[in-house]
Coordinates of C-alpha atoms in Angstrom, one line a residue:
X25 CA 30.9 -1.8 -45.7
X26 CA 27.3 -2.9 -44.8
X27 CA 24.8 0.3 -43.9
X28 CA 22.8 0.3 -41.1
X29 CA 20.5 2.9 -41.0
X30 CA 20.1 2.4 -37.4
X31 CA 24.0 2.4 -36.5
X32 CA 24.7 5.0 -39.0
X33 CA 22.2 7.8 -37.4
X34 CA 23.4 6.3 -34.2
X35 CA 27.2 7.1 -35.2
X36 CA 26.7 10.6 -36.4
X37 CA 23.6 11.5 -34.2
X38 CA 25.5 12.2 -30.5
X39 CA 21.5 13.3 -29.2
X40 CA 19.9 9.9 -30.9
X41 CA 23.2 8.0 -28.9
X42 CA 22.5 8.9 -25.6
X43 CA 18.8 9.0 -26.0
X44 CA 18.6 5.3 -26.8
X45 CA 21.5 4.3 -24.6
X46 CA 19.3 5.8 -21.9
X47 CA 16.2 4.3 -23.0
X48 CA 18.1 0.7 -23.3
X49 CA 19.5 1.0 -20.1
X50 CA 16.1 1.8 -18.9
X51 CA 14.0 -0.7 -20.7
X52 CA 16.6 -3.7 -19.3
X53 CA 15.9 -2.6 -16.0
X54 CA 12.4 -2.6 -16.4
X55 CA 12.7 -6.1 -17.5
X56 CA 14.4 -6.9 -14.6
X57 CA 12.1 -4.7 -12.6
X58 CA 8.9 -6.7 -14.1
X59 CA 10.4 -10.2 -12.9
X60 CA 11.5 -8.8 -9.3
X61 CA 8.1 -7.5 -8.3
X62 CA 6.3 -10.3 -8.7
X63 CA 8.5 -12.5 -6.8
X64 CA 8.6 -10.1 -4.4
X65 CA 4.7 -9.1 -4.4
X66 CA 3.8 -13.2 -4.2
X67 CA 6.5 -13.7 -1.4
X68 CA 4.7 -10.8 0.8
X69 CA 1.2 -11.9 0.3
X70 CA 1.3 -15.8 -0.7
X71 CA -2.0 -14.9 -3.0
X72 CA -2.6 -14.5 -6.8
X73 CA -4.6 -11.6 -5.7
X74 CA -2.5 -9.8 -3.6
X75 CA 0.0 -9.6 -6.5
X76 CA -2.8 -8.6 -8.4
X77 CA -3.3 -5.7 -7.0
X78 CA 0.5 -4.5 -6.6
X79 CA 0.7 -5.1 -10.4
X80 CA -3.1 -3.4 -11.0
X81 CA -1.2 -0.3 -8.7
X82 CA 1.2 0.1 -11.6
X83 CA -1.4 0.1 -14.4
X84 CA -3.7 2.5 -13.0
X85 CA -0.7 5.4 -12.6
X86 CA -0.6 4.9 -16.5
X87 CA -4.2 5.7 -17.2
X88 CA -4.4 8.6 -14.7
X89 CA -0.9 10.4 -15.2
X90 CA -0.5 9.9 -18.8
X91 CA -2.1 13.0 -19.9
X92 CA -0.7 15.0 -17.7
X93 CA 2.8 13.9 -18.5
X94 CA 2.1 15.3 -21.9
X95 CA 0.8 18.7 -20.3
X96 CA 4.2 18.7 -18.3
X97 CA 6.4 17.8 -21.2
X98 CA 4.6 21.0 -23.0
X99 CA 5.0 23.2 -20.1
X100 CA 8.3 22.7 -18.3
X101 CA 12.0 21.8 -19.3
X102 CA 11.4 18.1 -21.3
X103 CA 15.5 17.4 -20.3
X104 CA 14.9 18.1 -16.7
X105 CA 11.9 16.4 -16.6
X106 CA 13.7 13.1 -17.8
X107 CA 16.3 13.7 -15.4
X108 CA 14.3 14.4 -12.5
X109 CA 11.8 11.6 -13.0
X110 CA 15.0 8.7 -13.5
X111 CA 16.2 9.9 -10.4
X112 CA 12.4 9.8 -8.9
X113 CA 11.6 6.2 -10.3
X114 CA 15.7 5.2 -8.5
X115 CA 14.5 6.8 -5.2
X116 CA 11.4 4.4 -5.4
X117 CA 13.2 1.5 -5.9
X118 CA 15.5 2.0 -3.5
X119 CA 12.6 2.6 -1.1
X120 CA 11.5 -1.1 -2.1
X121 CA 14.8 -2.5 -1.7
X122 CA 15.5 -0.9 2.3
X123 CA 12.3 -1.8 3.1
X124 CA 12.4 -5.1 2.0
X125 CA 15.9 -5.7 3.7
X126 CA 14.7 -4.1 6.8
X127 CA 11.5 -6.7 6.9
X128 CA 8.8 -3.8 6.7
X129 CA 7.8 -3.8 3.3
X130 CA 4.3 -5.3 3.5
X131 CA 1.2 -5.5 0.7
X132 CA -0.1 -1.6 1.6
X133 CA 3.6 -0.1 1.0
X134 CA 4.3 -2.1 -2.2
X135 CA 1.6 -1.0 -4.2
X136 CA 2.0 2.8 -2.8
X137 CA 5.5 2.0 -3.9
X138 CA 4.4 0.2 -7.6
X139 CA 2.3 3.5 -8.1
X140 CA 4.4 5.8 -7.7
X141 CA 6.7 4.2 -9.6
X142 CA 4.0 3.5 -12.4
X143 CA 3.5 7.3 -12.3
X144 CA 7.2 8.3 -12.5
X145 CA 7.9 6.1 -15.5
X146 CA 5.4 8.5 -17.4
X147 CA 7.5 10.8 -18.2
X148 CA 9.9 9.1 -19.8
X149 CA 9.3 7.5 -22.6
X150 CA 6.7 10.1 -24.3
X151 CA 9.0 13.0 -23.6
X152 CA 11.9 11.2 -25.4
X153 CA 9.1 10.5 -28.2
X154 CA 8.8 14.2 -28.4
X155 CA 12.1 15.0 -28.4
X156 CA 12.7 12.8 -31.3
X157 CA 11.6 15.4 -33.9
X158 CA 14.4 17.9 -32.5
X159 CA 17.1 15.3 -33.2
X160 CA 16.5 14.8 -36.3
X161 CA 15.1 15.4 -39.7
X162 CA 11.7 14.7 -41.4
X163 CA 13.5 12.1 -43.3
X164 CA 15.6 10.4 -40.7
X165 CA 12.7 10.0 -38.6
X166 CA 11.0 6.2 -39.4
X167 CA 14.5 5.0 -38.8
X168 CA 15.0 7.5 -35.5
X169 CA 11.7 5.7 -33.8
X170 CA 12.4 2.6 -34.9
X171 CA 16.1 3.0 -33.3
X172 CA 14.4 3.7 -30.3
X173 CA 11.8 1.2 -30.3
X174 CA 14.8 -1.4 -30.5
X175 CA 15.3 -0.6 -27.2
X176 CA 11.9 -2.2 -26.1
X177 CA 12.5 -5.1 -27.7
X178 CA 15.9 -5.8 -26.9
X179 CA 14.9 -5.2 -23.4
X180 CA 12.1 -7.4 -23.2
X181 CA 14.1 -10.4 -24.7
X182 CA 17.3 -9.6 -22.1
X183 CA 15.5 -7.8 -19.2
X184 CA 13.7 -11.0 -17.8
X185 CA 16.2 -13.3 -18.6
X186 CA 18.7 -11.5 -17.2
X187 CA 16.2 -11.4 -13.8
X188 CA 15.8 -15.0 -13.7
X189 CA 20.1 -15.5 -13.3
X190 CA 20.1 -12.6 -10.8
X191 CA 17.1 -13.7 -8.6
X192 CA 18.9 -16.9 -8.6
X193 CA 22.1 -16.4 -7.0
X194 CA 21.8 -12.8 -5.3
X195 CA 18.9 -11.4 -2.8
X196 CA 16.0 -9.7 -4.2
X197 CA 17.1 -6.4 -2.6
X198 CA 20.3 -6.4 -4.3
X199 CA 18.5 -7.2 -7.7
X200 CA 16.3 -4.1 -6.8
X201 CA 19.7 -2.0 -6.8
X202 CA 20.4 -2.9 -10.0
X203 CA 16.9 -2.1 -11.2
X204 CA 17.8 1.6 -9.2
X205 CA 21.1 2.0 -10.9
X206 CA 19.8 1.6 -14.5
X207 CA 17.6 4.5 -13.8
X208 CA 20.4 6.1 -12.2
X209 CA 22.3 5.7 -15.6
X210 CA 19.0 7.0 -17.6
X211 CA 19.4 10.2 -15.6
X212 CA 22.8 10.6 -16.7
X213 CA 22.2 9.8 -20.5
X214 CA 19.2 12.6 -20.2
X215 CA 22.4 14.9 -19.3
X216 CA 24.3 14.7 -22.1
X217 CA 21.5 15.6 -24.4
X218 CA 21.6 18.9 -26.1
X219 CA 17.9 19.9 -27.1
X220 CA 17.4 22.8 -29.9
X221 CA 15.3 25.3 -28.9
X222 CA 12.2 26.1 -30.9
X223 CA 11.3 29.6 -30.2
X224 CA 7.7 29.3 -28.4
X225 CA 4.5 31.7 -29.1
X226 CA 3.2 33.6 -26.2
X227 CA -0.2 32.2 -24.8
X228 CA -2.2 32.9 -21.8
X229 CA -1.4 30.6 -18.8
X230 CA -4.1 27.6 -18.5
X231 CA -4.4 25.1 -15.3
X232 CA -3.2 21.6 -16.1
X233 CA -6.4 20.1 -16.5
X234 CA -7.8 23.0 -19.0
X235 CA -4.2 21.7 -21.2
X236 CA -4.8 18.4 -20.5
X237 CA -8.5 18.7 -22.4
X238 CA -6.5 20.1 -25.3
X239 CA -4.8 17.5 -26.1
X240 CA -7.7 15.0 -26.3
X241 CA -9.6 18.2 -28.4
X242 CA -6.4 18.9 -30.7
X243 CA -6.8 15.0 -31.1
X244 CA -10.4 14.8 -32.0
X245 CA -10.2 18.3 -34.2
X246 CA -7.5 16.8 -36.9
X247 CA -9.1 14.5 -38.7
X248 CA -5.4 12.8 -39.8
X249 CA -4.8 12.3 -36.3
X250 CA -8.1 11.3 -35.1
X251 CA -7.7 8.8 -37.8
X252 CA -4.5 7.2 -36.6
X253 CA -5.6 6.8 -32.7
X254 CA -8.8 5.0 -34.1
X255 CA -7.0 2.6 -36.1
X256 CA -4.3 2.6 -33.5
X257 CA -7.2 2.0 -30.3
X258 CA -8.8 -0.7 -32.6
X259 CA -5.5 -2.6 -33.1
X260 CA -4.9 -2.3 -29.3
X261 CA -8.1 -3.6 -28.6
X262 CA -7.5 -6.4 -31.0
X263 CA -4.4 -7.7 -29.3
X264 CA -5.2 -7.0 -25.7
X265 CA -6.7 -10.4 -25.3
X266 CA -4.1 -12.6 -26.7
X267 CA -1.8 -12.5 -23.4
X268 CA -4.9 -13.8 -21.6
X269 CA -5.9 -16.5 -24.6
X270 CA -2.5 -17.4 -24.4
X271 CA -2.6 -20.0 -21.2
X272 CA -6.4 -21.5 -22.2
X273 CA -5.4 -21.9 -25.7
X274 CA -1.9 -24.2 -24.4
X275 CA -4.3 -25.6 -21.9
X276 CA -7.3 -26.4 -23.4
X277 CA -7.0 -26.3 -27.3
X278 CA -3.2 -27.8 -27.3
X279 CA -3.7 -29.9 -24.4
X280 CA -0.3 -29.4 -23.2
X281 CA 1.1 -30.1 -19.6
X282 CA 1.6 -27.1 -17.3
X283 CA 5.7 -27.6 -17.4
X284 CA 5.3 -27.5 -21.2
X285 CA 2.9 -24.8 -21.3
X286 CA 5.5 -22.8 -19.5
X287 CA 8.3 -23.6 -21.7
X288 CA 6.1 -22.5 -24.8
X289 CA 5.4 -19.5 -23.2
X290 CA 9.0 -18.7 -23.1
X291 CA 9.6 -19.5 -26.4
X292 CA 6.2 -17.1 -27.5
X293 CA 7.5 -14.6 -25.3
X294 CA 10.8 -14.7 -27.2
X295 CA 9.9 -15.2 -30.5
X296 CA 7.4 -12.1 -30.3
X297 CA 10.0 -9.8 -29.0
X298 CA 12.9 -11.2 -31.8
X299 CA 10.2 -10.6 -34.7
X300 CA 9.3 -7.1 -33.0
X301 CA 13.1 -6.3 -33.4
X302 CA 13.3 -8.1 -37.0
X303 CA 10.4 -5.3 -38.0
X304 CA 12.2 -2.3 -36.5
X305 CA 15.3 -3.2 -38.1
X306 CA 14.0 -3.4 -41.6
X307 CA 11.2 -0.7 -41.6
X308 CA 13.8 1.9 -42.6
X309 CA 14.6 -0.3 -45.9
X310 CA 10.8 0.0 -46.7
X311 CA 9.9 2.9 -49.1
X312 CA 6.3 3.2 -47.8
X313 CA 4.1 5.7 -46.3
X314 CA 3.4 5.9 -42.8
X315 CA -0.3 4.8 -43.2
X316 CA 0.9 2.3 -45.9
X317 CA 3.0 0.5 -43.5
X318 CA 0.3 0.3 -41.0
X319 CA -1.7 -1.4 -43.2
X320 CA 1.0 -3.8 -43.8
X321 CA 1.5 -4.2 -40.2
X322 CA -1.8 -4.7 -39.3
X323 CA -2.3 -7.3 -42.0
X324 CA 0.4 -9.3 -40.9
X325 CA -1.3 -9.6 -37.3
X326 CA -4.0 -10.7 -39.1
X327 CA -2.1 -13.4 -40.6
X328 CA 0.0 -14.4 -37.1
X329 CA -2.5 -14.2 -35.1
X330 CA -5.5 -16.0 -37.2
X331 CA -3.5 -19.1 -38.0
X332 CA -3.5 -20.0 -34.6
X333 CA -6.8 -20.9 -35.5
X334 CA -5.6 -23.9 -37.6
X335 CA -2.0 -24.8 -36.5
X336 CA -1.2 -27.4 -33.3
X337 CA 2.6 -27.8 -33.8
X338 CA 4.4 -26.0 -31.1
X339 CA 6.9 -24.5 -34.1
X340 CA 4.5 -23.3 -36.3
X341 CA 2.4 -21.5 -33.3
X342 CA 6.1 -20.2 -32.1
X343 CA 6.7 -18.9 -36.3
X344 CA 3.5 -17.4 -36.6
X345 CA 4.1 -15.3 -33.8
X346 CA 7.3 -14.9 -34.8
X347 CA 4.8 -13.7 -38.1
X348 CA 2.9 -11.0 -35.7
X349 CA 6.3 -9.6 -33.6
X350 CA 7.6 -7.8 -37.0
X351 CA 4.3 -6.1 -37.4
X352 CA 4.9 -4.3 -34.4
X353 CA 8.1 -3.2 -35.3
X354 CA 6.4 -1.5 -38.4
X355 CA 3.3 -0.4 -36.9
X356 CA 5.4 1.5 -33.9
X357 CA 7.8 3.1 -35.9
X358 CA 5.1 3.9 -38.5
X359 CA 2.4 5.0 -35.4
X360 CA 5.5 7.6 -34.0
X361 CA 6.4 9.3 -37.2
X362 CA 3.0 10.0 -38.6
X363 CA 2.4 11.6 -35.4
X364 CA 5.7 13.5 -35.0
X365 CA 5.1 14.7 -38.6
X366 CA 1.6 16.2 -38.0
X367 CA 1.5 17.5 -34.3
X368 CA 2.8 21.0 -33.8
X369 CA 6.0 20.7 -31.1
X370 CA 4.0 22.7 -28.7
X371 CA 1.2 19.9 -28.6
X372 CA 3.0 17.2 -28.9
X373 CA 3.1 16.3 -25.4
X374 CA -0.3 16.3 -24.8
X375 CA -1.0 14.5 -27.8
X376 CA 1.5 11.8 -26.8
X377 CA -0.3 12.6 -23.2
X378 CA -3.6 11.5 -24.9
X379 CA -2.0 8.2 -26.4
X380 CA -0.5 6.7 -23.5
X381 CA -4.1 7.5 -21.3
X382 CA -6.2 5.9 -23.9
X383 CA -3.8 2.8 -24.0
X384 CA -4.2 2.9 -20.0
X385 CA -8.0 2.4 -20.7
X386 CA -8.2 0.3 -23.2
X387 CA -5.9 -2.9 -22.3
X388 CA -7.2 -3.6 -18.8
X389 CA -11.1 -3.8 -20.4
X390 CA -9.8 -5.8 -23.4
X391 CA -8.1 -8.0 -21.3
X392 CA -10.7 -8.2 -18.2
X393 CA -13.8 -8.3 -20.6
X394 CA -11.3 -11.6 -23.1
X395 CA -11.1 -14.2 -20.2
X396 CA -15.1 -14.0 -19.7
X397 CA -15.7 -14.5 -23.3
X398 CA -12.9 -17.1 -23.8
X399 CA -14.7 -19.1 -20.7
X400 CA -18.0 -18.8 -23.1
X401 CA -16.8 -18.7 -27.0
X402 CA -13.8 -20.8 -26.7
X403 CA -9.9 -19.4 -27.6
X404 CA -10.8 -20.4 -31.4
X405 CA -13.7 -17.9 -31.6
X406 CA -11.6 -15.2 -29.9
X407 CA -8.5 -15.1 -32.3
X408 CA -11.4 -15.4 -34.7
X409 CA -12.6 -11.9 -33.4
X410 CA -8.8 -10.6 -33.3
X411 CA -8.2 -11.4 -36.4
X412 CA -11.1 -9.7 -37.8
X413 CA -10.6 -6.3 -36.0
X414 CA -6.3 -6.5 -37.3
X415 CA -8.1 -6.9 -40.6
X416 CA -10.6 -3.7 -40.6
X417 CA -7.2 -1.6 -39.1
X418 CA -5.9 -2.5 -41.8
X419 CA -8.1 -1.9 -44.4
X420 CA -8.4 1.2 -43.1
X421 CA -5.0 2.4 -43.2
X422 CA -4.8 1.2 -46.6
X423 CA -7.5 3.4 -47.2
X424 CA -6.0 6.4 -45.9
X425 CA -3.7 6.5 -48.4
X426 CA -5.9 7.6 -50.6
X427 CA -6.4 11.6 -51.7
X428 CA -3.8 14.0 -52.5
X429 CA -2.7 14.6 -48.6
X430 CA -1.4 11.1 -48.9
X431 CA 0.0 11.4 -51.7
X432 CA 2.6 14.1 -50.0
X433 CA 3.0 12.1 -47.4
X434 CA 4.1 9.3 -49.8
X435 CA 6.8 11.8 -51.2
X436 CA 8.1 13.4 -48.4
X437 CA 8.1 11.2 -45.7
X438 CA 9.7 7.9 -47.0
X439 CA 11.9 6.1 -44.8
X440 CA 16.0 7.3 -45.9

């Protein structure tokens, strides 16, 4: 009989079941949830930039309450919070939905509605990243975060899709329940978990912000994990701009019409998504170490991402990206456990805290600060400038492989 690692630790694992039936469920009706609101944001305001700003409402809650999601994960009951923030991000929806149905959900209540919303989702996600460690063992866990980051994939291929068929024959308040009741169903998972309990060391009582500046201080004090979240920011600022390239380069370098451009979007959409979930499903075959695998990752961005400098063939575009998705599914899984592996439990939070705020900063200036060089350099010269930065993450990850720590992190954390 074929062996999965994925379904295997699935099988055996009841915590890793729920956790990623929970975080399916939930990603699905964030797909959904993605496709409602801007048909419902551009049917309330009529204008690019009121839509804009709902979407810009959702952002910003990442930036500002990522950090201090970590602080609450540290602090407070991490099963409780993933139950109580489910049923806070249903409540929300709801909201939309009555409102919408009633006729007075306008611009100003929206985005209130998207950033609260934005801010609830928070919690989710990291705390189930630091929970991750407690399911499982050092060795089980490149194929426990890959597992999981199936879920992200497999929701971003059916989540949409699944929008577009429901938007299409029922009202947008009813496809806004749906969204609610997927939450509802995360809350539920979050109940069945069972979460071991590491015995924690008595420390004096800090405010949130004082725990908060921890984190980014714990970050910059270990030099192994200030080393990740520089190659990691790098990377992130590398492919910030490509979802804003994407529409000149169709546009202007492909010169294809706007119903085809939107069909090829699909397809890039798709194709990224189906090589993310190619990478996570073979990263726990690869015998690497964690920074080795980045490397790898990173250089196959390089090499997805930089032949759209020379192809023109609507396949070959669609394959390379194709090329790019199953370094994602490496780098995640490989990103996750290197930082699972050297964070104490206690920190973790923060230091996932710490991950998701810097992400919150650095994709809205990569991609505001791309479509004002693309205007000046041209698509060509900016996947020129991606590729460059994929290549220098990559080198050095390769690089810290070197030295005797990585050596022991080549033996004892291979993927099982």
């Amino acid at each position: 009989m074929l062996n999965i690692p994925q379904i295997t630790l699935l099988s055996k694992n009841r915590n890793m079941f729920w956790a990623f039936a929970g975080m399916l469920i939930s990603r699905l009706g964030d797909g959904v949830y993605s496709v409602a609101v801007i048909a419902l944001a551009y049917g309330i305001t009529q204008s690019g930039a009121g839509t804009g700003i709902v979407l810009a409402a959702f952002a910003l809650s990442s930036f500002l309450f990522g950090s201090l999601s970590g602080v609450a994960s540290d602090r407070w009951n991490r099963k409780m919070l993933l139950v109580s923030s489910s049923l806070l991000c249903s409540g929300v929806v709801i909201t939309m939905a009555v409102l919408s149905y009633s006729g007075t959900l306008n611009v100003t209540s929206l985005t209130i509605l998207s950033f609260l919303l934005g801010a609830a989702t928070q919690f989710f996600e990291p705390i189930v990243n630091t929970l991750i460690p407690r399911f499982v063992t050092k060795d089980e866990l490149t194929t426990a975060n890959a597992t999981i980051g199936m879920t992200d994939s497999l929701g971003y291929i059916a989540g949409p899709a699944a929008a577009a068929v429901l938007l299409a024959w029922l009202p947008i308040e009813i496809v806004l329940l749906i969204n609610a009741a997927s939450f509802l169903f995360a809350s539920l998972a979050a109940c069945f978990l069972h979460i071991p309990q590491i015995p924690k060391t008595e420390k004096k009582q800090t405010s949130v912000f004082t725990e908060a500046v921890e984190g980014f201080t714990f970050v910059y004090q270990t030099k192994r994990i200030r080393q990740l979240f520089i190659i990691s920011c790098l990377s992130l600022l590398a492919y910030s701009p490509f979802f804003v390239l994407l529409p000149l380069f169709l546009d202007q370098d492909l010169l294809l019409s706007a119903e085809r451009q939107s069909a090829v979007i699909g397809m890039i959409y798709s194709s990224l998504a189906l090589g993310q979930l190619a990478g996570y499903a073979v990263v726990s075959y690869l015998r690497f170490s964690t920074f080795k695998l980045l490397g790898i990752g990173y250089l196959l961005q390089a090499i997805g991402f930089g032949c759209l400098i020379f192809v023109h063939e609507e396949l070959w575009i669609v394959f390379f990206i194709f090329i790019a998705g199953i370094s994602f599914g490496l780098t995640g899984s490989a990103f996750h456990t290197n930082l699972q592996s050297n964070t104490p439990d206690d920190r973790l939070g923060r230091v996932y805290g710490v991950n998701y705020t810097v992400s919150g900063l650095i994709a809205p200036i990569g991609r505001s600060g791309s479509g004002i060089l693309a205007d000046a350099l041209g698509t060509k010269v900016m996947f020129s400038g991606m590729t460059f930065l994929f290549l220098v993450s990559s080198a050095m990850s390769f690089w810290q492989t070197k030295g005797k720590a990585a050596a022991q992190e080549e033996n004892n954390h291979l993927p099982m």
